[in-house]
GROMACS .gro file of N, CA and C in nm:
model
  537
    1ASN      N    1  -0.790   0.115   1.735
    1ASN     CA    2  -0.680   0.002   1.802
    1ASN      C    3  -0.706  -0.148   1.754
    2CYS      N    4  -0.585  -0.169   1.723
    2CYS     CA    5  -0.656  -0.347   1.694
    2CYS      C    6  -0.471  -0.419   1.746
    3GLY      N    7  -0.490  -0.553   1.718
    3GLY     CA    8  -0.399  -0.670   1.762
    3GLY      C    9  -0.283  -0.665   1.652
    4ASN      N   10  -0.279  -0.828   1.608
    4ASN     CA   11  -0.212  -0.853   1.494
    4ASN      C   12  -0.224  -0.875   1.376
    5TYR      N   13  -0.207  -0.869   1.296
    5TYR     CA   14  -0.314  -0.847   1.121
    5TYR      C   15  -0.427  -0.799   1.131
    6CYS      N   16  -0.362  -0.701   1.151
    6CYS     CA   17  -0.489  -0.601   1.065
    6CYS      C   18  -0.497  -0.484   1.024
    7SER      N   19  -0.593  -0.404   0.921
    7SER     CA   20  -0.541  -0.317   0.812
    7SER      C   21  -0.719  -0.242   0.808
    8GLY      N   22  -0.692  -0.165   0.702
    8GLY     CA   23  -0.824  -0.093   0.671
    8GLY      C   24  -0.927  -0.202   0.617
    9ILE      N   25  -0.863  -0.241   0.572
    9ILE     CA   26  -0.926  -0.382   0.397
    9ILE      C   27  -0.923  -0.523   0.453
   10ILE      N   28  -0.807  -0.590   0.501
   10ILE     CA   29  -0.781  -0.738   0.513
   10ILE      C   30  -0.683  -0.729   0.604
   11GLY      N   31  -0.732  -0.816   0.734
   11GLY     CA   32  -0.605  -0.849   0.808
   11GLY      C   33  -0.508  -0.954   0.791
   12TYR      N   34  -0.555  -1.086   0.699
   12TYR     CA   35  -0.448  -1.176   0.665
   12TYR      C   36  -0.488  -1.269   0.562
   13ILE      N   37  -0.430  -1.309   0.482
   13ILE     CA   38  -0.508  -1.315   0.354
   13ILE      C   39  -0.364  -1.455   0.328
   14CYS      N   40  -0.423  -1.536   0.258
   14CYS     CA   41  -0.334  -1.690   0.213
   14CYS      C   42  -0.316  -1.660   0.047
   15GLU      N   43  -0.272  -1.753  -0.026
   15GLU     CA   44  -0.264  -1.782  -0.159
   15GLU      C   45  -0.409  -1.753  -0.242
   16GLY      N   46  -0.395  -1.719  -0.349
   16GLY     CA   47  -0.510  -1.700  -0.527
   16GLY      C   48  -0.584  -1.618  -0.488
   17TRP      N   49  -0.553  -1.507  -0.458
   17TRP     CA   50  -0.633  -1.381  -0.410
   17TRP      C   51  -0.667  -1.278  -0.506
   18LYS      N   52  -0.717  -1.124  -0.494
   18LYS     CA   53  -0.726  -1.041  -0.546
   18LYS      C   54  -0.807  -0.914  -0.501
   19VAL      N   55  -0.721  -0.808  -0.472
   19VAL     CA   56  -0.790  -0.749  -0.420
   19VAL      C   57  -0.739  -0.603  -0.512
   20SER      N   58  -0.869  -0.528  -0.562
   20SER     CA   59  -0.889  -0.420  -0.653
   20SER      C   60  -0.992  -0.302  -0.594
   21GLU      N   61  -0.972  -0.194  -0.631
   21GLU     CA   62  -1.055  -0.049  -0.622
   21GLU      C   63  -1.108  -0.065  -0.558
   22CYS      N   64  -0.929  -0.052  -0.384
   22CYS     CA   65  -1.034  -0.024  -0.283
   22CYS      C   66  -0.905   0.054  -0.204
   23PHE      N   67  -0.989   0.204  -0.082
   23PHE     CA   68  -0.858   0.237   0.014
   23PHE      C   69  -0.886   0.222   0.122
   24ASN      N   70  -0.825   0.327   0.228
   24ASN     CA   71  -0.831   0.343   0.350
   24ASN      C   72  -0.820   0.476   0.351
   25ARG      N   73  -0.871   0.491   0.430
   25ARG     CA   74  -0.862   0.694   0.521
   25ARG      C   75  -0.843   0.666   0.694
   26GLY      N   76  -0.914   0.561   0.710
   26GLY     CA   77  -0.852   0.550   0.827
   26GLY      C   78  -0.742   0.504   0.908
   27SER      N   79  -0.731   0.593   1.052
   27SER     CA   80  -0.615   0.539   1.065
   27SER      C   81  -0.569   0.415   1.164
   28ILE      N   82  -0.476   0.342   1.164
   28ILE     CA   83  -0.472   0.208   1.207
   28ILE      C   84  -0.387   0.174   1.309
   29ILE      N   85  -0.376   0.183   1.433
   29ILE     CA   86  -0.302   0.189   1.510
   29ILE      C   87  -0.263   0.059   1.567
   30SER      N   88  -0.201   0.007   1.616
   30SER     CA   89  -0.153  -0.121   1.689
   30SER      C   90  -0.002  -0.093   1.806
   31GLU      N   91  -0.043  -0.190   1.870
   31GLU     CA   92   0.091  -0.250   1.952
   31GLU      C   93   0.141  -0.391   1.855
   32GLY      N   94   0.059  -0.467   1.788
   32GLY     CA   95   0.135  -0.559   1.752
   32GLY      C   96   0.167  -0.528   1.612
   33ALA      N   97   0.201  -0.633   1.557
   33ALA     CA   98   0.243  -0.637   1.381
   33ALA      C   99   0.163  -0.673   1.306
   34ASN      N  100   0.252  -0.672   1.164
   34ASN     CA  101   0.174  -0.731   1.014
   34ASN      C  102   0.032  -0.599   1.038
   35VAL      N  103   0.106  -0.480   0.997
   35VAL     CA  104  -0.034  -0.398   1.020
   35VAL      C  105  -0.044  -0.284   0.891
   36ALA      N  106  -0.161  -0.288   0.816
   36ALA     CA  107  -0.123  -0.171   0.672
   36ALA      C  108  -0.262  -0.120   0.645
   37GLY      N  109  -0.288  -0.025   0.551
   37GLY     CA  110  -0.398   0.029   0.523
   37GLY      C  111  -0.446  -0.054   0.431
   38ILE      N  112  -0.402  -0.169   0.364
   38ILE     CA  113  -0.475  -0.244   0.260
   38ILE      C  114  -0.488  -0.365   0.313
   39ILE      N  115  -0.406  -0.450   0.352
   39ILE     CA  116  -0.341  -0.572   0.376
   39ILE      C  117  -0.257  -0.601   0.512
   40GLY      N  118  -0.332  -0.679   0.575
   40GLY     CA  119  -0.164  -0.629   0.728
   40GLY      C  120  -0.108  -0.781   0.678
   41GLY      N  121  -0.135  -0.881   0.626
   41GLY     CA  122   0.039  -0.988   0.679
   41GLY      C  123  -0.080  -1.058   0.499
   42VAL      N  124   0.060  -1.152   0.398
   42VAL     CA  125   0.026  -1.210   0.290
   42VAL      C  126   0.118  -1.319   0.347
   43VAL      N  127   0.033  -1.457   0.358
   43VAL     CA  128   0.137  -1.575   0.384
   43VAL      C  129   0.113  -1.667   0.319
   44GLU      N  130   0.221  -1.784   0.217
   44GLU     CA  131   0.189  -1.875   0.205
   44GLU      C  132   0.186  -2.021   0.185
   45ILE      N  133   0.118  -2.065   0.193
   45ILE     CA  134   0.053  -2.223   0.278
   45ILE      C  135   0.118  -2.330   0.198
   46LYS      N  136   0.056  -2.355   0.091
   46LYS     CA  137   0.075  -2.468   0.008
   46LYS      C  138   0.242  -2.463  -0.104
   47ASN      N  139   0.253  -2.311  -0.154
   47ASN     CA  140   0.382  -2.278  -0.217
   47ASN      C  141   0.325  -2.339  -0.345
   48GLU      N  142   0.241  -2.373  -0.417
   48GLU     CA  143   0.182  -2.424  -0.525
   48GLU      C  144   0.259  -2.289  -0.670
   49VAL      N  145   0.349  -2.354  -0.734
   49VAL     CA  146   0.362  -2.295  -0.844
   49VAL      C  147   0.253  -2.238  -0.951
   50GLY      N  148   0.272  -2.080  -0.984
   50GLY     CA  149   0.142  -2.010  -1.040
   50GLY      C  150   0.030  -1.931  -0.955
   51VAL      N  151   0.015  -1.983  -0.849
   51VAL     CA  152  -0.067  -1.920  -0.775
   51VAL      C  153  -0.051  -1.780  -0.727
   52LYS      N  154  -0.095  -1.698  -0.713
   52LYS     CA  155  -0.019  -1.544  -0.750
   52LYS      C  156  -0.130  -1.464  -0.652
   53GLY      N  157  -0.086  -1.367  -0.570
   53GLY     CA  158  -0.175  -1.246  -0.509
   53GLY      C  159  -0.173  -1.120  -0.568
   54THR      N  160  -0.273  -1.076  -0.559
   54THR     CA  161  -0.302  -0.959  -0.674
   54THR      C  162  -0.286  -0.805  -0.585
   55VAL      N  163  -0.282  -0.701  -0.551
   55VAL     CA  164  -0.309  -0.594  -0.528
   55VAL      C  165  -0.294  -0.494  -0.651
   56GLU      N  166  -0.371  -0.438  -0.680
   56GLU     CA  167  -0.420  -0.307  -0.740
   56GLU      C  168  -0.520  -0.238  -0.777
   57ASN      N  169  -0.507  -0.105  -0.806
   57ASN     CA  170  -0.598   0.012  -0.788
   57ASN      C  171  -0.598   0.032  -0.677
   58CYS      N  172  -0.535   0.049  -0.585
   58CYS     CA  173  -0.535   0.081  -0.435
   58CYS      C  174  -0.480   0.151  -0.363
   59TYR      N  175  -0.560   0.269  -0.255
   59TYR     CA  176  -0.473   0.366  -0.208
   59TYR      C  177  -0.487   0.350  -0.025
   60ASN      N  178  -0.389   0.400  -0.019
   60ASN     CA  179  -0.418   0.414   0.169
   60ASN      C  180  -0.401   0.551   0.217
   61ASN      N  181  -0.461   0.674   0.250
   61ASN     CA  182  -0.455   0.765   0.298
   61ASN      C  183  -0.489   0.755   0.424
   62GLY      N  184  -0.433   0.632   0.548
   62GLY     CA  185  -0.437   0.677   0.667
   62GLY      C  186  -0.366   0.637   0.745
   63GLU      N  187  -0.326   0.707   0.896
   63GLU     CA  188  -0.246   0.718   0.931
   63GLU      C  189  -0.162   0.570   0.936
   64ILE      N  190  -0.085   0.467   0.986
   64ILE     CA  191  -0.026   0.358   0.999
   64ILE      C  192   0.069   0.348   1.138
   65LYS      N  193   0.043   0.328   1.196
   65LYS     CA  194   0.123   0.317   1.360
   65LYS      C  195   0.167   0.139   1.370
   66ALA      N  196   0.259   0.058   1.441
   66ALA     CA  197   0.263  -0.040   1.477
   66ALA      C  198   0.364  -0.048   1.501
   67SER      N  199   0.375  -0.171   1.591
   67SER     CA  200   0.541  -0.219   1.689
   67SER      C  201   0.663  -0.233   1.583
   68SER      N  202   0.596  -0.357   1.439
   68SER     CA  203   0.633  -0.426   1.362
   68SER      C  204   0.607  -0.431   1.271
   69SER      N  205   0.655  -0.470   1.101
   69SER     CA  206   0.593  -0.500   1.001
   69SER      C  207   0.457  -0.422   0.933
   70TYR      N  208   0.509  -0.286   0.912
   70TYR     CA  209   0.381  -0.246   0.936
   70TYR      C  210   0.387  -0.131   0.770
   71GLY      N  211   0.320  -0.127   0.716
   71GLY     CA  212   0.364  -0.045   0.632
   71GLY      C  213   0.208   0.024   0.532
   72GLY      N  214   0.212   0.113   0.423
   72GLY     CA  215   0.108   0.244   0.353
   72GLY      C  216  -0.019   0.083   0.274
   73ILE      N  217   0.050   0.007   0.266
   73ILE     CA  218  -0.064  -0.138   0.173
   73ILE      C  219  -0.045  -0.216   0.233
   74ILE      N  220   0.075  -0.282   0.246
   74ILE     CA  221   0.086  -0.403   0.276
   74ILE      C  222   0.173  -0.439   0.415
   75GLY      N  223   0.178  -0.472   0.553
   75GLY     CA  224   0.245  -0.483   0.678
   75GLY      C  225   0.340  -0.549   0.637
   76ARG      N  226   0.318  -0.759   0.557
   76ARG     CA  227   0.403  -0.840   0.565
   76ARG      C  228   0.393  -0.946   0.476
   77VAL      N  229   0.518  -0.948   0.358
   77VAL     CA  230   0.478  -1.044   0.335
   77VAL      C  231   0.571  -1.151   0.338
   78CYS      N  232   0.531  -1.275   0.333
   78CYS     CA  233   0.571  -1.412   0.288
   78CYS      C  234   0.541  -1.530   0.201
   79ALA      N  235   0.528  -1.452   0.102
   79ALA     CA  236   0.443  -1.541   0.027
   79ALA      C  237   0.551  -1.513  -0.139
   80LYS      N  238   0.557  -1.625  -0.201
   80LYS     CA  239   0.583  -1.592  -0.360
   80LYS      C  240   0.503  -1.558  -0.438
   81ASN      N  241   0.538  -1.477  -0.548
   81ASN     CA  242   0.390  -1.413  -0.650
   81ASN      C  243   0.318  -1.340  -0.571
   82VAL      N  244   0.372  -1.215  -0.538
   82VAL     CA  245   0.280  -1.115  -0.476
   82VAL      C  246   0.281  -1.022  -0.579
   83GLU      N  247   0.204  -0.967  -0.640
   83GLU     CA  248   0.205  -0.846  -0.744
   83GLU      C  249   0.131  -0.752  -0.647
   84ILE      N  250   0.171  -0.635  -0.689
   84ILE     CA  251   0.133  -0.451  -0.691
   84ILE      C  252   0.100  -0.382  -0.800
   85TYR      N  253   0.046  -0.326  -0.850
   85TYR     CA  254  -0.013  -0.237  -0.951
   85TYR      C  255  -0.084  -0.140  -0.882
   86ASN      N  256  -0.032  -0.013  -0.951
   86ASN     CA  257  -0.061   0.117  -0.973
   86ASN      C  258  -0.183   0.120  -0.822
   87THR      N  259  -0.101   0.151  -0.719
   87THR     CA  260  -0.127   0.158  -0.606
   87THR      C  261  -0.007   0.296  -0.571
   88TYR      N  262  -0.116   0.370  -0.457
   88TYR     CA  263  -0.014   0.430  -0.397
   88TYR      C  264  -0.019   0.469  -0.210
   89ASN      N  265   0.070   0.484  -0.143
   89ASN     CA  266   0.034   0.527  -0.027
   89ASN      C  267   0.066   0.731   0.012
   90CYS      N  268  -0.038   0.782   0.110
   90CYS     CA  269  -0.011   0.908   0.102
   90CYS      C  270  -0.085   0.947   0.263
   91GLY      N  271  -0.077   0.813   0.339
   91GLY     CA  272  -0.062   0.814   0.452
   91GLY      C  273   0.026   0.871   0.536
   92GLU      N  274  -0.007   0.855   0.707
   92GLU     CA  275   0.158   0.867   0.756
   92GLU      C  276   0.162   0.754   0.809
   93ILE      N  277   0.316   0.708   0.759
   93ILE     CA  278   0.383   0.604   0.856
   93ILE      C  279   0.452   0.625   0.979
   94VAL      N  280   0.376   0.629   1.108
   94VAL     CA  281   0.469   0.682   1.217
   94VAL      C  282   0.608   0.581   1.216
   95ILE      N  283   0.693   0.587   1.238
   95ILE     CA  284   0.807   0.555   1.268
   95ILE      C  285   0.836   0.553   1.452
   96GLY      N  286   0.868   0.392   1.480
   96GLY     CA  287   0.865   0.433   1.632
   96GLY      C  288   1.037   0.413   1.682
   97SER      N  289   1.050   0.318   1.765
   97SER     CA  290   1.203   0.282   1.772
   97SER      C  291   1.293   0.238   1.697
   98SER      N  292   1.236   0.188   1.591
   98SER     CA  293   1.316   0.097   1.473
   98SER      C  294   1.246   0.105   1.345
   99SER      N  295   1.310   0.179   1.281
   99SER     CA  296   1.279   0.105   1.125
   99SER      C  297   1.257   0.059   1.022
  100VAL      N  298   1.337  -0.052   1.120
  100VAL     CA  299   1.308  -0.263   1.027
  100VAL      C  300   1.192  -0.240   1.032
  101GLY      N  301   1.175  -0.373   0.908
  101GLY     CA  302   1.008  -0.378   0.921
  101GLY      C  303   0.903  -0.266   0.853
  102ILE      N  304   0.950  -0.160   0.822
  102ILE     CA  305   0.870  -0.026   0.794
  102ILE      C  306   0.894  -0.051   0.617
  103GLY      N  307   0.793   0.012   0.571
  103GLY     CA  308   0.773   0.026   0.457
  103GLY      C  309   0.652   0.133   0.422
  104ASN      N  310   0.694   0.273   0.286
  104ASN     CA  311   0.532   0.303   0.241
  104ASN      C  312   0.493   0.229   0.134
  105ILE      N  313   0.539   0.167   0.097
  105ILE     CA  314   0.438   0.017   0.032
  105ILE      C  315   0.438  -0.076   0.148
  106VAL      N  316   0.529  -0.218   0.116
  106VAL     CA  317   0.550  -0.315   0.215
  106VAL      C  318   0.578  -0.301   0.284
  107GLY      N  319   0.559  -0.316   0.444
  107GLY     CA  320   0.663  -0.307   0.574
  107GLY      C  321   0.748  -0.364   0.519
  108TRP      N  322   0.754  -0.509   0.543
  108TRP     CA  323   0.803  -0.667   0.541
  108TRP      C  324   0.824  -0.717   0.468
  109LEU      N  325   0.910  -0.758   0.372
  109LEU     CA  326   0.925  -0.924   0.286
  109LEU      C  327   1.037  -0.973   0.320
  110ASN      N  328   0.956  -1.092   0.420
  110ASN     CA  329   1.039  -1.193   0.452
  110ASN      C  330   1.028  -1.328   0.356
  111ASN      N  331   1.142  -1.374   0.293
  111ASN     CA  332   1.134  -1.471   0.227
  111ASN      C  333   1.052  -1.462   0.101
  112GLY      N  334   0.947  -1.315   0.093
  112GLY     CA  335   0.859  -1.358  -0.042
  112GLY      C  336   0.935  -1.302  -0.141
  113GLU      N  337   0.835  -1.239  -0.252
  113GLU     CA  338   0.848  -1.160  -0.389
  113GLU      C  339   0.781  -1.110  -0.436
  114VAL      N  340   0.805  -0.935  -0.459
  114VAL     CA  341   0.660  -0.865  -0.482
  114VAL      C  342   0.738  -0.852  -0.609
  115VAL      N  343   0.624  -0.842  -0.695
  115VAL     CA  344   0.656  -0.774  -0.842
  115VAL      C  345   0.566  -0.663  -0.866
  116ALA      N  346   0.654  -0.501  -0.849
  116ALA     CA  347   0.563  -0.391  -0.845
  116ALA      C  348   0.543  -0.320  -0.993
  117GLN      N  349   0.448  -0.256  -1.006
  117GLN     CA  350   0.492  -0.174  -1.150
  117GLN      C  351   0.364  -0.025  -1.079
  118ASN      N  352   0.391   0.093  -1.109
  118ASN     CA  353   0.303   0.186  -1.088
  118ASN      C  354   0.292   0.243  -0.927
  119CYS      N  355   0.336   0.221  -0.847
  119CYS     CA  356   0.369   0.221  -0.722
  119CYS      C  357   0.421   0.315  -0.643
  120TYR      N  358   0.360   0.392  -0.537
  120TYR     CA  359   0.411   0.580  -0.506
  120TYR      C  360   0.361   0.558  -0.388
  121TYR      N  361   0.444   0.650  -0.307
  121TYR     CA  362   0.445   0.666  -0.203
  121TYR      C  363   0.456   0.863  -0.177
  122ASN      N  364   0.379   0.879  -0.103
  122ASN     CA  365   0.445   1.035  -0.071
  122ASN      C  366   0.608   1.048   0.038
  123SER      N  367   0.686   1.081  -0.009
  123SER     CA  368   0.851   1.100  -0.003
  123SER      C  369   0.839   1.212   0.139
  124GLU      N  370   0.753   1.311   0.076
  124GLU     CA  371   0.782   1.376   0.181
  124GLU      C  372   0.720   1.416   0.369
  125LYS      N  373   0.628   1.269   0.412
  125LYS     CA  374   0.547   1.284   0.463
  125LYS      C  375   0.693   1.208   0.564
  126ASN      N  376   0.764   1.087   0.538
  126ASN     CA  377   0.910   1.109   0.656
  126ASN      C  378   1.012   1.039   0.521
  127SER      N  379   1.077   0.959   0.623
  127SER     CA  380   1.204   0.952   0.565
  127SER      C  381   1.226   0.784   0.533
  128ILE      N  382   1.094   0.708   0.559
  128ILE     CA  383   1.080   0.566   0.515
  128ILE      C  384   1.064   0.493   0.350
  129LYS      N  385   1.144   0.435   0.314
  129LYS     CA  386   1.165   0.404   0.179
  129LYS      C  387   1.006   0.284   0.167
  130ALA      N  388   0.989   0.256   0.041
  130ALA     CA  389   0.922   0.152   0.022
  130ALA      C  390   0.870   0.039   0.088
  131VAL      N  391   0.930  -0.085   0.093
  131VAL     CA  392   0.972  -0.180   0.105
  131VAL      C  393   1.147  -0.226   0.232
  132ASN      N  394   1.108  -0.251   0.323
  132ASN     CA  395   1.233  -0.271   0.435
  132ASN      C  396   1.309  -0.110   0.458
  133ASN      N  397   1.194  -0.051   0.410
  133ASN     CA  398   1.274   0.148   0.441
  133ASN      C  399   1.381   0.108   0.279
  134GLN      N  400   1.406   0.091   0.194
  134GLN     CA  401   1.483   0.038   0.090
  134GLN      C  402   1.339   0.085  -0.014
  135ASP      N  403   1.411   0.171  -0.133
  135ASP     CA  404   1.314   0.153  -0.271
  135ASP      C  405   1.342   0.037  -0.376
  136VAL      N  406   1.235  -0.039  -0.385
  136VAL     CA  407   1.246  -0.162  -0.452
  136VAL      C  408   1.185  -0.073  -0.661
  137SER      N  409   1.241  -0.179  -0.728
  137SER     CA  410   1.162  -0.136  -0.877
  137SER      C  411   1.076  -0.157  -0.869
  138GLY      N  412   0.980  -0.054  -0.959
  138GLY     CA  413   0.873  -0.021  -0.962
  138GLY      C  414   0.762   0.028  -0.823
  139MET      N  415   0.846   0.065  -0.778
  139MET     CA  416   0.763   0.189  -0.632
  139MET      C  417   0.890   0.284  -0.627
  140SER      N  418   0.825   0.375  -0.588
  140SER     CA  419   0.902   0.520  -0.593
  140SER      C  420   0.831   0.627  -0.484
  141GLY      N  421   0.917   0.687  -0.466
  141GLY     CA  422   0.853   0.811  -0.384
  141GLY      C  423   0.830   0.958  -0.465
  142LYS      N  424   0.731   1.019  -0.412
  142LYS     CA  425   0.661   1.171  -0.496
  142LYS      C  426   0.608   1.259  -0.420
  143THR      N  427   0.654   1.365  -0.403
  143THR     CA  428   0.614   1.495  -0.346
  143THR      C  429   0.483   1.515  -0.350
  144GLU      N  430   0.433   1.606  -0.257
  144GLU     CA  431   0.288   1.553  -0.231
  144GLU      C  432   0.239   1.658  -0.321
  145ALA      N  433   0.319   1.740  -0.390
  145ALA     CA  434   0.252   1.809  -0.537
  145ALA      C  435   0.237   1.736  -0.674
  146GLU      N  436   0.360   1.626  -0.669
  146GLU     CA  437   0.344   1.571  -0.784
  146GLU      C  438   0.223   1.471  -0.765
  147MET      N  439   0.167   1.428  -0.653
  147MET     CA  440   0.125   1.330  -0.625
  147MET      C  441  -0.071   1.417  -0.634
  148LYS      N  442  -0.088   1.521  -0.619
  148LYS     CA  443  -0.156   1.619  -0.572
  148LYS      C  444  -0.192   1.646  -0.794
  149ASN      N  445  -0.085   1.610  -0.822
  149ASN     CA  446  -0.113   1.714  -0.977
  149ASN      C  447  -0.177   1.629  -1.035
  150LYS      N  448  -0.258   1.645  -1.177
  150LYS     CA  449  -0.352   1.615  -1.263
  150LYS      C  450  -0.314   1.502  -1.303
  151ASN      N  451  -0.130   1.485  -1.399
  151ASN     CA  452  -0.113   1.402  -1.446
  151ASN      C  453  -0.060   1.283  -1.339
  152PHE      N  454  -0.064   1.293  -1.228
  152PHE     CA  455  -0.095   1.185  -1.214
  152PHE      C  456  -0.144   1.050  -1.198
  153VAL      N  457  -0.266   1.116  -1.207
  153VAL     CA  458  -0.372   0.974  -1.282
  153VAL      C  459  -0.324   0.910  -1.377
  154LEU      N  460  -0.210   0.987  -1.402
  154LEU     CA  461  -0.199   0.876  -1.576
  154LEU      C  462  -0.096   0.792  -1.554
  155ASP      N  463  -0.021   0.781  -1.438
  155ASP     CA  464   0.108   0.754  -1.345
  155ASP      C  465   0.027   0.578  -1.304
  156LEU      N  466  -0.075   0.641  -1.239
  156LEU     CA  467  -0.148   0.498  -1.219
  156LEU      C  468  -0.246   0.410  -1.299
  157ALA      N  469  -0.241   0.479  -1.442
  157ALA     CA  470  -0.298   0.316  -1.550
  157ALA      C  471  -0.449   0.330  -1.517
  158GLY      N  472  -0.498   0.423  -1.545
  158GLY     CA  473  -0.685   0.425  -1.597
  158GLY      C  474  -0.733   0.405  -1.480
  159LYS      N  475  -0.789   0.380  -1.372
  159LYS     CA  476  -0.900   0.342  -1.284
  159LYS      C  477  -0.895   0.423  -1.176
  160PHE      N  478  -0.809   0.541  -1.232
  160PHE     CA  479  -0.829   0.657  -1.099
  160PHE      C  480  -0.856   0.820  -1.182
  161LYS      N  481  -0.935   0.901  -1.096
  161LYS     CA  482  -0.927   1.037  -1.187
  161LYS      C  483  -0.876   1.167  -1.071
  162VAL      N  484  -0.897   1.228  -1.119
  162VAL     CA  485  -0.853   1.396  -1.005
  162VAL      C  486  -1.005   1.358  -0.949
  163ASP      N  487  -0.947   1.419  -0.799
  163ASP     CA  488  -0.962   1.454  -0.653
  163ASP      C  489  -1.066   1.541  -0.696
  164SER      N  490  -1.128   1.637  -0.796
  164SER     CA  491  -1.151   1.772  -0.801
  164SER      C  492  -1.242   1.814  -0.701
  165LYS      N  493  -1.327   1.729  -0.603
  165LYS     CA  494  -1.402   1.814  -0.509
  165LYS      C  495  -1.316   1.791  -0.353
  166VAL      N  496  -1.239   1.781  -0.367
  166VAL     CA  497  -1.137   1.690  -0.271
  166VAL      C  498  -1.150   1.653  -0.161
  167ILE      N  499  -1.250   1.558  -0.191
  167ILE     CA  500  -1.304   1.409  -0.124
  167ILE      C  501  -1.164   1.359  -0.013
  168ASN      N  502  -1.078   1.369  -0.123
  168ASN     CA  503  -0.952   1.273  -0.016
  168ASN      C  504  -0.844   1.347  -0.055
  169ASN      N  505  -0.867   1.450   0.045
  169ASN     CA  506  -0.757   1.604   0.050
  169ASN      C  507  -0.699   1.631  -0.087
  170GLY      N  508  -0.770   1.580  -0.229
  170GLY     CA  509  -0.702   1.595  -0.359
  170GLY      C  510  -0.551   1.549  -0.386
  171TYR      N  511  -0.592   1.429  -0.324
  171TYR     CA  512  -0.514   1.317  -0.388
  171TYR      C  513  -0.602   1.238  -0.474
  172PRO      N  514  -0.563   1.155  -0.625
  172PRO     CA  515  -0.642   1.071  -0.671
  172PRO      C  516  -0.743   0.958  -0.621
  173ILE      N  517  -0.844   0.970  -0.687
  173ILE     CA  518  -0.948   0.889  -0.630
  173ILE      C  519  -0.961   0.792  -0.700
  174LEU      N  520  -1.027   0.649  -0.659
  174LEU     CA  521  -1.071   0.582  -0.787
  174LEU      C  522  -1.187   0.612  -0.869
  175SER      N  523  -1.215   0.588  -1.004
  175SER     CA  524  -1.311   0.652  -1.090
  175SER      C  525  -1.438   0.598  -1.059
  176TRP      N  526  -1.506   0.479  -0.969
  176TRP     CA  527  -1.606   0.479  -0.907
  176TRP      C  528  -1.632   0.546  -0.784
  177GLU      N  529  -1.549   0.617  -0.704
  177GLU     CA  530  -1.605   0.721  -0.624
  177GLU      C  531  -1.662   0.841  -0.661
  178SER      N  532  -1.768   0.895  -0.585
  178SER     CA  533  -1.833   1.000  -0.634
  178SER      C  534  -1.795   1.122  -0.589
  179ASN      N  535  -1.755   1.191  -0.717
  179ASN     CA  536  -1.684   1.325  -0.718
  179ASN      C  537  -1.810   1.390  -0.757
   0.00000   0.00000   0.00000
């Protein structure tokens, strides 16, 4: 259990960062906001042109529950130039009293900008879409069977492999993970 800005990897981050080849399989339960499997919140301070933040080759397979602004990969984005590539969420996003500010990839996009490619979520776990409960370019839902299919690793562009020993419940694992 945690408060605001918490996640399985990074709670809060500002400009000029890169998060790569990591995962969360633990439950993140909070009564606060800005909660996710990988990054709780992304905030822009200086608003410098060309400075970006990137999440790539990551996944979440943990349950996420909070009061607002929560998602499978990032809880809240308040920054320009955020890129998300080759990620997926197969963890449960628990729906509370409101589905505003909840997403299977990004919970709340608050005056921020996200460019995404090859981002997926398990569309059978709940009715929530990718960002702010809407699907956006580069992010889409797949069934559990599609995500566990050996061809899904090809959709994730190279850093993933088939979970042949079922260490991630049959969902793809990162190439460096023991199998």
